[in-house]
Short mmCIF file of C-alpha atoms in Angstrom, two decimals:
data_model
loop_
_atom_site.label_atom_id
_atom_site.label_comp_id
_atom_site.label_asym_id
_atom_site.label_seq_id
_atom_site.Cartn_x
_atom_site.Cartn_y
_atom_site.Cartn_z
CA UNK A 1 125.66 152.20 85.18
CA UNK A 2 126.49 151.09 81.66
CA UNK A 3 126.54 147.43 80.75
CA UNK A 4 128.43 146.22 77.76
CA UNK A 5 128.06 142.80 76.22
CA UNK A 6 130.85 141.40 78.43
CA UNK A 7 129.71 143.05 81.65
CA UNK A 8 128.23 139.95 83.22
CA UNK A 9 131.04 137.73 81.95
CA UNK A 10 133.60 140.17 83.32
CA UNK A 11 131.98 140.00 86.74
CA UNK A 12 132.03 136.21 86.65
CA UNK A 13 135.70 136.23 85.67
CA UNK A 14 136.50 138.64 88.49
CA UNK A 15 134.61 136.49 90.98
CA UNK A 16 136.40 133.37 89.75
CA UNK A 17 139.77 135.11 89.98
CA UNK A 18 138.94 136.30 93.49
CA UNK A 19 137.97 132.75 94.49
CA UNK A 20 141.24 131.36 93.08
CA UNK A 21 143.27 133.98 94.92
CA UNK A 22 141.42 133.29 98.17
CA UNK A 23 142.06 129.54 97.79
CA UNK A 24 145.75 130.19 97.14
CA UNK A 25 145.94 132.47 100.18
CA UNK A 26 144.31 129.81 102.35
CA UNK A 27 146.82 127.23 101.11
CA UNK A 28 149.72 129.55 101.88
CA UNK A 29 148.27 130.30 105.31
CA UNK A 30 147.89 126.59 106.10
CA UNK A 31 151.46 125.94 104.95
CA UNK A 32 152.82 128.76 107.11
CA UNK A 33 150.81 127.58 110.12
CA UNK A 34 152.26 124.08 109.65
CA UNK A 35 155.77 125.56 109.45
CA UNK A 36 155.16 127.56 112.64
CA UNK A 37 153.87 124.45 114.42
CA UNK A 38 156.94 122.48 113.34
CA UNK A 39 159.20 125.26 114.63
CA UNK A 40 157.33 125.31 117.95
CA UNK A 41 157.79 121.55 118.30
CA UNK A 42 161.48 121.83 117.47
CA UNK A 43 161.82 124.65 120.00
CA UNK A 44 160.12 122.50 122.63
CA UNK A 45 162.56 119.68 121.90
CA UNK A 46 165.48 122.07 122.29
CA UNK A 47 164.12 123.32 125.61
CA UNK A 48 163.79 119.74 126.84
CA UNK A 49 167.34 119.02 125.71
CA UNK A 50 168.60 122.12 127.55
CA UNK A 51 166.81 121.03 130.75
CA UNK A 52 168.35 117.58 130.42
CA UNK A 53 171.85 118.96 129.83
CA UNK A 54 171.49 121.44 132.69
CA UNK A 55 170.47 118.62 135.02
CA UNK A 56 173.50 116.60 133.90
CA UNK A 57 175.84 119.53 134.56
CA UNK A 58 174.31 120.08 137.99
CA UNK A 59 174.89 116.41 138.86
CA UNK A 60 178.50 116.65 137.68
CA UNK A 61 179.11 119.73 139.84
CA UNK A 62 178.08 117.90 143.03
#
């Protein structure tokens, strides 16, 4: 393997770039997980609302 004068520096730059990319990916993943959780909560609220409305309709039909 040939090493030039920037070989070690190049490896450090690559490692730093990889670390930055991994940090950015983790941030994106956390953001998406938070969005998914918010959607799940909203979906749960809608389900509860549907149960409530269904119960109201059933009472009106009696």
